[in-house]
Amino acid sequence: VVALVANVLLLRESWLYSLAFLFQLLFYGLAVAGALSRAREPLSPIIYVPYYFCLVNAASARGIVEAYRGETYATWSTARTEGS
């Protein structure tokens, strides 16, 4: 998101920023397409990679924000029997 905003601010500086902006829009468009179609059919790698990249980064950002807020989560472990 920061790169996208920075790229928008730099659009008039060079054609290279315009090209990068178009690729960013294409990438995020493919990620949205992946999010919308993930339940209906298997995703092709062209759609899956941008979707997965954005999903993992969003989860990471959420985890960082929750850690700064001091939120904690309880974990559990299974009971193990002896001899197995």
Tab-separated table of C-alpha atoms in Angstrom:
chain	number	residue	atom	x	y	z
A	1	VAL	CA	0.000	0.000	0.000
A	2	VAL	CA	2.862	2.365	0.817
A	3	ALA	CA	4.502	1.594	-2.538
A	4	LEU	CA	1.222	2.232	-4.347
A	5	VAL	CA	0.721	5.612	-2.665
A	6	ALA	CA	4.332	6.590	-3.301
A	7	ASN	CA	3.985	5.559	-6.910
A	8	VAL	CA	0.851	7.683	-7.341
A	9	LEU	CA	2.760	10.679	-5.983
A	10	LEU	CA	5.611	10.043	-8.442
A	11	LEU	CA	3.526	9.421	-11.575
A	12	ARG	CA	4.462	12.696	-13.239
A	13	GLU	CA	8.170	12.318	-12.565
A	14	SER	CA	9.011	9.600	-15.088
A	15	TRP	CA	7.437	7.126	-17.475
A	16	LEU	CA	9.032	4.393	-15.358
A	17	TYR	CA	6.754	5.254	-12.429
A	18	SER	CA	3.758	5.093	-14.747
A	19	LEU	CA	4.806	1.657	-15.906
A	20	ALA	CA	5.358	0.490	-12.328
A	21	PHE	CA	1.941	1.873	-11.395
A	22	LEU	CA	0.280	-0.103	-14.182
A	23	PHE	CA	2.010	-3.291	-13.056
A	24	GLN	CA	0.930	-2.643	-9.479
A	25	LEU	CA	-2.672	-2.185	-10.566
A	26	LEU	CA	-2.492	-5.378	-12.605
A	27	PHE	CA	-0.989	-7.267	-9.654
A	28	TYR	CA	-3.633	-6.049	-7.194
A	29	GLY	CA	-6.364	-6.698	-9.750
A	30	LEU	CA	-5.203	-10.303	-10.061
A	31	ALA	CA	-5.164	-10.569	-6.261
A	32	VAL	CA	-8.766	-9.359	-6.083
A	33	ALA	CA	-9.729	-11.809	-8.829
A	34	GLY	CA	-8.120	-14.571	-6.788
A	35	ALA	CA	-10.023	-13.550	-3.669
A	36	LEU	CA	-13.315	-13.544	-5.556
A	37	SER	CA	-12.818	-16.870	-7.313
A	38	ARG	CA	-10.886	-18.923	-4.737
A	39	ALA	CA	-13.930	-20.847	-3.501
A	40	ARG	CA	-15.363	-21.658	-6.913
A	41	GLU	CA	-12.459	-23.203	-8.768
A	42	PRO	CA	-8.756	-23.983	-8.460
A	43	LEU	CA	-6.699	-20.887	-9.140
A	44	SER	CA	-4.075	-20.654	-11.836
A	45	PRO	CA	-0.615	-19.581	-10.634
A	46	ILE	CA	-1.031	-16.229	-12.395
A	47	ILE	CA	-3.911	-15.430	-10.035
A	48	TYR	CA	-2.851	-17.502	-7.033
A	49	VAL	CA	0.576	-15.909	-6.514
A	50	PRO	CA	-0.673	-12.294	-6.250
A	51	TYR	CA	-3.607	-13.417	-4.090
A	52	TYR	CA	-1.367	-15.405	-1.757
A	53	PHE	CA	1.217	-12.605	-1.553
A	54	CYS	CA	-1.419	-10.036	-0.573
A	55	LEU	CA	-3.128	-12.437	1.845
A	56	VAL	CA	0.118	-13.231	3.669
A	57	ASN	CA	1.108	-9.565	3.884
A	58	ALA	CA	-2.343	-8.564	5.177
A	59	ALA	CA	-2.169	-11.300	7.832
A	60	SER	CA	1.307	-10.156	8.828
A	61	ALA	CA	0.181	-6.529	9.132
A	62	ARG	CA	-2.821	-7.608	11.205
A	63	GLY	CA	-0.577	-9.646	13.500
A	64	ILE	CA	1.781	-6.719	14.017
A	65	VAL	CA	-1.097	-4.368	14.838
A	66	GLU	CA	-2.593	-6.871	17.271
A	67	ALA	CA	0.791	-7.406	18.940
A	68	TYR	CA	1.217	-3.655	19.436
A	69	ARG	CA	-2.246	-3.526	20.986
A	70	GLY	CA	-1.179	-6.207	23.449
A	71	GLU	CA	-3.705	-8.782	22.269
A	72	THR	CA	-2.815	-12.342	23.149
A	73	TYR	CA	-4.245	-15.686	22.131
A	74	ALA	CA	-4.653	-18.842	24.136
A	75	THR	CA	-3.163	-21.964	22.628
A	76	TRP	CA	-3.973	-25.577	23.242
A	77	SER	CA	-2.165	-28.836	22.933
A	78	THR	CA	-3.490	-32.320	22.502
A	79	ALA	CA	-3.297	-34.888	25.262
A	80	ARG	CA	-0.802	-37.546	24.282
A	81	THR	CA	-1.060	-41.101	25.466
A	82	GLU	CA	1.998	-42.970	26.626
A	83	GLY	CA	3.435	-45.517	24.245
A	84	SER	CA	2.339	-43.857	21.036
